[in-house]
PDB file of C-alpha atoms in Angstrom:
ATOM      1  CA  UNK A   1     115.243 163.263 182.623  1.00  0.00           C
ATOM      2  CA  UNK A   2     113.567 160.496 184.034  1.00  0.00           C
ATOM      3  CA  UNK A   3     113.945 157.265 183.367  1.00  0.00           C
ATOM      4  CA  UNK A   4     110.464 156.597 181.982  1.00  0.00           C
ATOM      5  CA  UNK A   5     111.570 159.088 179.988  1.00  0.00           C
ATOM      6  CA  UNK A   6     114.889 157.890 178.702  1.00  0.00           C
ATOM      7  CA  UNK A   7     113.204 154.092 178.157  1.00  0.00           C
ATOM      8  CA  UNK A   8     110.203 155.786 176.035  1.00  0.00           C
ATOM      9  CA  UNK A   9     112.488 157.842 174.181  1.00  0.00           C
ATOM     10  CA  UNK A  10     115.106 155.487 173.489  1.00  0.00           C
ATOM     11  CA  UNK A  11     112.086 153.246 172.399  1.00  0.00           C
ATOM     12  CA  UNK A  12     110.726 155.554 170.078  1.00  0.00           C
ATOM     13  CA  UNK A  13     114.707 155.822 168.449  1.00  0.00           C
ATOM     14  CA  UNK A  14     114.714 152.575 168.331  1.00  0.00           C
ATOM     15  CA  UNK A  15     111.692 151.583 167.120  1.00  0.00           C
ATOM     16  CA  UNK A  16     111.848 154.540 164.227  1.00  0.00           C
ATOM     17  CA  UNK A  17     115.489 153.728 162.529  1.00  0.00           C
ATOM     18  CA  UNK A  18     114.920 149.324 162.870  1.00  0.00           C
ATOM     19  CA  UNK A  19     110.917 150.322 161.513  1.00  0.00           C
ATOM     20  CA  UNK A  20     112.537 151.702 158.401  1.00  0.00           C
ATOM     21  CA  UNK A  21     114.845 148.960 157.497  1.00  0.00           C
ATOM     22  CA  UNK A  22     112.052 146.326 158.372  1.00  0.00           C
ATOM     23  CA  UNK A  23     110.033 147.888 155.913  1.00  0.00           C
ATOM     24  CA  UNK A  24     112.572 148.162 153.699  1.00  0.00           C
ATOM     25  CA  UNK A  25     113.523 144.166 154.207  1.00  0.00           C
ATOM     26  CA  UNK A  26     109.283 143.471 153.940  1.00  0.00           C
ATOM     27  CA  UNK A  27     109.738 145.168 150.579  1.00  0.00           C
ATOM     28  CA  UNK A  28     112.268 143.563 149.033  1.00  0.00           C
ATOM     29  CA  UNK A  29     110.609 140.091 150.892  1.00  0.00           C
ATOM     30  CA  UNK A  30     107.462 140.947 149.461  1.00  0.00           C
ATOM     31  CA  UNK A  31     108.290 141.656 146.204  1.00  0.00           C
ATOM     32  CA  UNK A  32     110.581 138.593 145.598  1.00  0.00           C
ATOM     33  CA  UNK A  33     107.737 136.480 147.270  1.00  0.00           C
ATOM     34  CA  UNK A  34     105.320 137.620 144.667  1.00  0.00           C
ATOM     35  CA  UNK A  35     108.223 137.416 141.991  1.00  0.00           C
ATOM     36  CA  UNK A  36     108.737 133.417 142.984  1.00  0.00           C
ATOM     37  CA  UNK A  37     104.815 133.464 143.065  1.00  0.00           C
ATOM     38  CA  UNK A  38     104.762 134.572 139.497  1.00  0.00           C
ATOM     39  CA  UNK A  39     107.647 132.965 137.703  1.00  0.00           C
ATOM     40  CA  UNK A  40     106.921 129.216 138.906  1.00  0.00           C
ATOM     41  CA  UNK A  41     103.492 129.105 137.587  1.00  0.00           C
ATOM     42  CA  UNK A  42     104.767 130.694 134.570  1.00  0.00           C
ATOM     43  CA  UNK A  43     107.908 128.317 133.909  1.00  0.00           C
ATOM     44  CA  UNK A  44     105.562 125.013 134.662  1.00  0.00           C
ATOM     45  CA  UNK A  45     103.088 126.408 132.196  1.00  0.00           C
ATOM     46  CA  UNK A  46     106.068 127.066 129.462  1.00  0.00           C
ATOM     47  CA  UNK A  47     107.507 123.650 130.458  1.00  0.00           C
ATOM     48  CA  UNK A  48     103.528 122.256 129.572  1.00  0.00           C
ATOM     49  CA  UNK A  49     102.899 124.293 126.416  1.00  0.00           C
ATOM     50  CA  UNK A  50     106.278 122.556 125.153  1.00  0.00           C
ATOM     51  CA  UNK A  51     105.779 119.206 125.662  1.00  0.00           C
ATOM     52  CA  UNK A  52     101.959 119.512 124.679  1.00  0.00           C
ATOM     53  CA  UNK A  53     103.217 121.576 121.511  1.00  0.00           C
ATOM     54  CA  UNK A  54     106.017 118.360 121.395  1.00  0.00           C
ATOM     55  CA  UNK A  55     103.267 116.022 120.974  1.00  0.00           C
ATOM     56  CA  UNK A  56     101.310 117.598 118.805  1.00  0.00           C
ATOM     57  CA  UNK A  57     103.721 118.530 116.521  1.00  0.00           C
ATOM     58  CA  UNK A  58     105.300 114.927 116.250  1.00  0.00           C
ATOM     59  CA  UNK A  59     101.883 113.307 115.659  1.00  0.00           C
ATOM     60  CA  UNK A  60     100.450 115.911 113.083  1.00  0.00           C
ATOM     61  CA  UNK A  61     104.474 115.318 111.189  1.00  0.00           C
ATOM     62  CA  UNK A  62     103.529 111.490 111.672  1.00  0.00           C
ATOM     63  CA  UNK A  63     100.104 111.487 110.250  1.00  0.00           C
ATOM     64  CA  UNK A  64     101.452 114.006 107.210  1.00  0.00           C
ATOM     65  CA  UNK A  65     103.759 111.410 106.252  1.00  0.00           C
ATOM     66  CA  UNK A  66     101.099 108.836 106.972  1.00  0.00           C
ATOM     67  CA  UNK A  67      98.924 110.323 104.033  1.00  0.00           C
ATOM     68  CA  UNK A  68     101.533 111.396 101.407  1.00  0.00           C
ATOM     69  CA  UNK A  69     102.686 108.101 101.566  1.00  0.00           C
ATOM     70  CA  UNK A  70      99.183 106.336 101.323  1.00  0.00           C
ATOM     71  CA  UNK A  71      98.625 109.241  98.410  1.00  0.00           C
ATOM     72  CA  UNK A  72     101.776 107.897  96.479  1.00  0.00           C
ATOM     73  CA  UNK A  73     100.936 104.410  96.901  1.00  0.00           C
ATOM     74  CA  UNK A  74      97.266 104.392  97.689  1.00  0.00           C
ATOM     75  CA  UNK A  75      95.937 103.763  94.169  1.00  0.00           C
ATOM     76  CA  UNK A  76      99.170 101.646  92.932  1.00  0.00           C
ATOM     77  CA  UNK A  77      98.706  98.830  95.900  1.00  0.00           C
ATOM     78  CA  UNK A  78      94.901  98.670  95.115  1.00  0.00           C
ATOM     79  CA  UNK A  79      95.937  98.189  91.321  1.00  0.00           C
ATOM     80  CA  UNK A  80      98.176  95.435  91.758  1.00  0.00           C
ATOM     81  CA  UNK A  81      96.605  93.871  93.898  1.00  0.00           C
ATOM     82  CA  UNK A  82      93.534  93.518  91.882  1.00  0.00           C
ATOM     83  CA  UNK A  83      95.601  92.311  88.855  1.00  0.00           C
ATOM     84  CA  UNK A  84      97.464  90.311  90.732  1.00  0.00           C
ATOM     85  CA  UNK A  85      93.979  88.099  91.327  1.00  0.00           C
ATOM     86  CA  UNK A  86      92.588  88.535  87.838  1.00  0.00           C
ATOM     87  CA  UNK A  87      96.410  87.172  86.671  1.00  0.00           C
ATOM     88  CA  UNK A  88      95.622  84.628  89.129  1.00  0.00           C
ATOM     89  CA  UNK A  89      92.465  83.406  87.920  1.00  0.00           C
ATOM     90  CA  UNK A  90      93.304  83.671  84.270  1.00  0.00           C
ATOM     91  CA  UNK A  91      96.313  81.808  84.668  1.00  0.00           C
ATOM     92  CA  UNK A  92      94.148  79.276  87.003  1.00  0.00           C
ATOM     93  CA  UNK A  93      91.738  78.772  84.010  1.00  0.00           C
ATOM     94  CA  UNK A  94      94.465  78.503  81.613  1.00  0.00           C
ATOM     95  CA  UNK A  95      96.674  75.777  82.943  1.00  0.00           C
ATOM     96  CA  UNK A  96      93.521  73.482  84.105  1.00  0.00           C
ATOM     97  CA  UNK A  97      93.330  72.245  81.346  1.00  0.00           C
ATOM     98  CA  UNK A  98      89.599  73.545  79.869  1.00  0.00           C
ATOM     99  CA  UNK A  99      92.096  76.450  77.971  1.00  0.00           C
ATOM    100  CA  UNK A 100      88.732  78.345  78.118  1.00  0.00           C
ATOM    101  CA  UNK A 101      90.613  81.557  77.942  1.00  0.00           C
ATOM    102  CA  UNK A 102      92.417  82.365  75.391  1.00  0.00           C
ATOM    103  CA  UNK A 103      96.001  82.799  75.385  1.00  0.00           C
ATOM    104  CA  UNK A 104      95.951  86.567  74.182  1.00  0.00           C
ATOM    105  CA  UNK A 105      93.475  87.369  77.218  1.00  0.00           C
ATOM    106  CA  UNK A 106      95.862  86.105  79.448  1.00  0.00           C
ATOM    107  CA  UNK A 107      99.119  88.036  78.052  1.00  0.00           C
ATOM    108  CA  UNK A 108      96.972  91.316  78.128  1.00  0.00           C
ATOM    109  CA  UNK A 109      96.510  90.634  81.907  1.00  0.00           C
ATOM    110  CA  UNK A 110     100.318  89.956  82.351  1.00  0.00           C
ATOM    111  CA  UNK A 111     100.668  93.014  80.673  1.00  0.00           C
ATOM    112  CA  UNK A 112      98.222  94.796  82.697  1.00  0.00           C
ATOM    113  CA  UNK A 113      99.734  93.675  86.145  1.00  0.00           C
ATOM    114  CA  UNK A 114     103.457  94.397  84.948  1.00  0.00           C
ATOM    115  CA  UNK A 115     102.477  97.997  84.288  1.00  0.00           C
ATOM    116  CA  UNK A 116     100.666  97.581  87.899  1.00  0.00           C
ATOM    117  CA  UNK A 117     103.538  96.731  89.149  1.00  0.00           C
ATOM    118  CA  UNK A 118     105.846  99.354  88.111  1.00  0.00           C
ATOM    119  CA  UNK A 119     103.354 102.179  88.809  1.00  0.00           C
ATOM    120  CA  UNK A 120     103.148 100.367  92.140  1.00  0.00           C
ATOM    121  CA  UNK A 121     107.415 100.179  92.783  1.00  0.00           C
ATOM    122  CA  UNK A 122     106.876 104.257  91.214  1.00  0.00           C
ATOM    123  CA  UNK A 123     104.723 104.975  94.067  1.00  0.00           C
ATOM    124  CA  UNK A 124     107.001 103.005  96.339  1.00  0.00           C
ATOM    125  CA  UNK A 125     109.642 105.439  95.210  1.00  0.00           C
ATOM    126  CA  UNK A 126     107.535 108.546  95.688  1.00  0.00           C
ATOM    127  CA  UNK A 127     106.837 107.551  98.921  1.00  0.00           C
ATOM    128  CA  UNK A 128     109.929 106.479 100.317  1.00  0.00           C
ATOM    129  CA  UNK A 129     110.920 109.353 102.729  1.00  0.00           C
ATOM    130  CA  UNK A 130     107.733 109.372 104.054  1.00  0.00           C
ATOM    131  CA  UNK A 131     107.933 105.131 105.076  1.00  0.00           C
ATOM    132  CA  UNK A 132     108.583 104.417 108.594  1.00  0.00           C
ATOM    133  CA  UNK A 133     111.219 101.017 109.683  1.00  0.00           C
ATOM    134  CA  UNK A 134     108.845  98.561 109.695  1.00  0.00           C
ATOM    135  CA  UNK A 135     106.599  99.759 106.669  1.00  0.00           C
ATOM    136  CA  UNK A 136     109.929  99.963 104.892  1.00  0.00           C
ATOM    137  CA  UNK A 137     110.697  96.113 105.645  1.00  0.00           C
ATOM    138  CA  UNK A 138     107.282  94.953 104.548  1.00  0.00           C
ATOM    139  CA  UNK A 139     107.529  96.970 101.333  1.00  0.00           C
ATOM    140  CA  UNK A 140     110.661  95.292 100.541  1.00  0.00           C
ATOM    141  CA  UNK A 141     109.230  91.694 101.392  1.00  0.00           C
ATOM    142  CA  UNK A 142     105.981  92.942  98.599  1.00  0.00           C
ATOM    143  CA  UNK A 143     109.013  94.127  95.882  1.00  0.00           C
ATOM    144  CA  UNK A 144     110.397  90.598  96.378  1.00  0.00           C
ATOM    145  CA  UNK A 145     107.219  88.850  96.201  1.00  0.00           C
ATOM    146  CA  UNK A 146     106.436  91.096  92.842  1.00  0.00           C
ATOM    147  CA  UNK A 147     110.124  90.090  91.414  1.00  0.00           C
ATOM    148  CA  UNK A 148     108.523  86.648  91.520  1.00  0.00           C
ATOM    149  CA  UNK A 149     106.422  87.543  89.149  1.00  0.00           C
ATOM    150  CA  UNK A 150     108.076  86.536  86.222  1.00  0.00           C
ATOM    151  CA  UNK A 151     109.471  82.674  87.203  1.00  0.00           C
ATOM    152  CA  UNK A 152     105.633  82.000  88.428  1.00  0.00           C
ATOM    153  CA  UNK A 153     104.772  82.986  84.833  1.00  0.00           C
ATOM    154  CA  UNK A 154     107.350  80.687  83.625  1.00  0.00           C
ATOM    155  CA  UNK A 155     106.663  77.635  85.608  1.00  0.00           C
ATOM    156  CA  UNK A 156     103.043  77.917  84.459  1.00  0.00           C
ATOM    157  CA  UNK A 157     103.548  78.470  80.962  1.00  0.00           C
ATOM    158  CA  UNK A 158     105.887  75.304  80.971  1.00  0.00           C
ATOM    159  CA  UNK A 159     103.767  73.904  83.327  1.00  0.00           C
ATOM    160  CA  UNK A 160     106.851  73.047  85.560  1.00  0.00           C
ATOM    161  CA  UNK A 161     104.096  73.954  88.703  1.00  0.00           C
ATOM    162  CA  UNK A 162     100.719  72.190  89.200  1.00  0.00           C
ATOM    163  CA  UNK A 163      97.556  74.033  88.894  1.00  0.00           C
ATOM    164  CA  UNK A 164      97.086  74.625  92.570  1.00  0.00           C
ATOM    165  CA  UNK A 165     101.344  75.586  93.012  1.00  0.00           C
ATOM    166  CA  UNK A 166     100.728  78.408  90.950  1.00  0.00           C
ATOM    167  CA  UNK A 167      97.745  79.552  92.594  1.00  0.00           C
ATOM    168  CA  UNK A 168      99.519  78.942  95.612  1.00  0.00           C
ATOM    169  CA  UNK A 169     102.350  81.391  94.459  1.00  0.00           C
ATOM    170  CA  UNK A 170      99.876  84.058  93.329  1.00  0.00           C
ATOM    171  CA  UNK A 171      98.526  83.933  96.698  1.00  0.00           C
ATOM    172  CA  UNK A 172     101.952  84.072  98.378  1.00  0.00           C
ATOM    173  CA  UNK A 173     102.154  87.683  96.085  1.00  0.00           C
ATOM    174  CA  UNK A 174      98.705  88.568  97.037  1.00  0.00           C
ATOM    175  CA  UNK A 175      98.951  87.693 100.818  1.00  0.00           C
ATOM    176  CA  UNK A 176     102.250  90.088 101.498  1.00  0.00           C
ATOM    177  CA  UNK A 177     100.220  92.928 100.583  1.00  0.00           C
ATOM    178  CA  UNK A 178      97.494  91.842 103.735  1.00  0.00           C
ATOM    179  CA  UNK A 179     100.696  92.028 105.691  1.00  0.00           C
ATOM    180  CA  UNK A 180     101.012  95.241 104.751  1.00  0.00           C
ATOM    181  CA  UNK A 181      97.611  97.176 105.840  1.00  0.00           C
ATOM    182  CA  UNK A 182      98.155  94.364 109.178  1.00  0.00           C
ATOM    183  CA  UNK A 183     101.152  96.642 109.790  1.00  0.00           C
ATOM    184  CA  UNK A 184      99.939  99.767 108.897  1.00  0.00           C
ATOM    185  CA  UNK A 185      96.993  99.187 110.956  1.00  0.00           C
ATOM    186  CA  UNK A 186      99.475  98.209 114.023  1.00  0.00           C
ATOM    187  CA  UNK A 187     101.625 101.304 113.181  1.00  0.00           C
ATOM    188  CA  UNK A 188      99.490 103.686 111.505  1.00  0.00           C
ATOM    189  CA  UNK A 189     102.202 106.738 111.751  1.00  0.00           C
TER     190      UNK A 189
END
């Protein structure tokens, strides 16, 4: 045998058995290569879908509550505040002096904006797992303001509080409910 010979053919054994297992290895490499290829996009696009889906899903729970609160209390809040006023005014006219309204006018208003008031704190009830924090805190300042109610009565029935004063304290009732749509306007969910 010649060498030509021997180098060719020992080339040919060695290129035949290390061929194999390259191909072998360029499988395996390939088809891990294409598996990375495939599984990143797919784990970033899981890992998007879920905080996009995150998101979503908070706001649309936020904006629920939003509305079944503003449904339980929607009405109630417009209510008392717009007796609130006419209370304000009647009681205004009253105490000035010109008694131009008559004293059974202004007990049916009382009445009306104590039964305001209760449907409102009724709403406020409804509503209350649906409040956030800070909606919470100004509710609570409006229920104090409304517990009010009854010594600014007093005051102007006895006349303990000038004219203006008990305007003044109707307006202190009437002006926490403005803080109120301020917040929810801020905080809207």
């Amino acid at each position: 045998m010649s060498r030509v010979n021997k180098i060719s053919r020992a080339a040919g054994q060695h290129r035949t058995q290390p061929s194999a297992a390259r191909a072998e290895f360029r499988q395996r490499s390939i088809q891990k290569t294409l598996a990375m290829l495939l599984v990143i996009p797919l784990v970033s696009l899981i890992g998007l879908w879920a905080f996009a889906a995150d998101n979503t899903i908070g706001t649309v729970l936020a904006k629920y509550k939003s509305d079944a609160a503003s449904q339980d209390m929607g009405s109630q809040t417009q209510a008392i505040l717009q007796n609130v006023a006419a209370e304000r005014k009647d009681t205004f006219v009253f105490q000035n002096g010109g008694r131009h309204i008559a004293r059974t006018a202004l007990d049916a208003q009382r009445a009306k904006t104590g039964a305001a008031a209760a449907a409102f704190r009724s709403g406020v009830a409804a509503a209350a797992g649906d409040l956030t924090a800070p909606t919470r805190s100004v509710i609570n300042a409006i229920l104090a303001e409304l517990a009010e109610l009854p010594a600014i009565r007093s005051a102007a029935d006895e006349q303990i509080l000038t004219p203006v004063e008990v305007f003044q304290a109707y307006d202190n009732v009437a002006s926490s409910f403005f803080t109120l749509a301020r917040s929810t306007e801020e905080n809207p969910y």
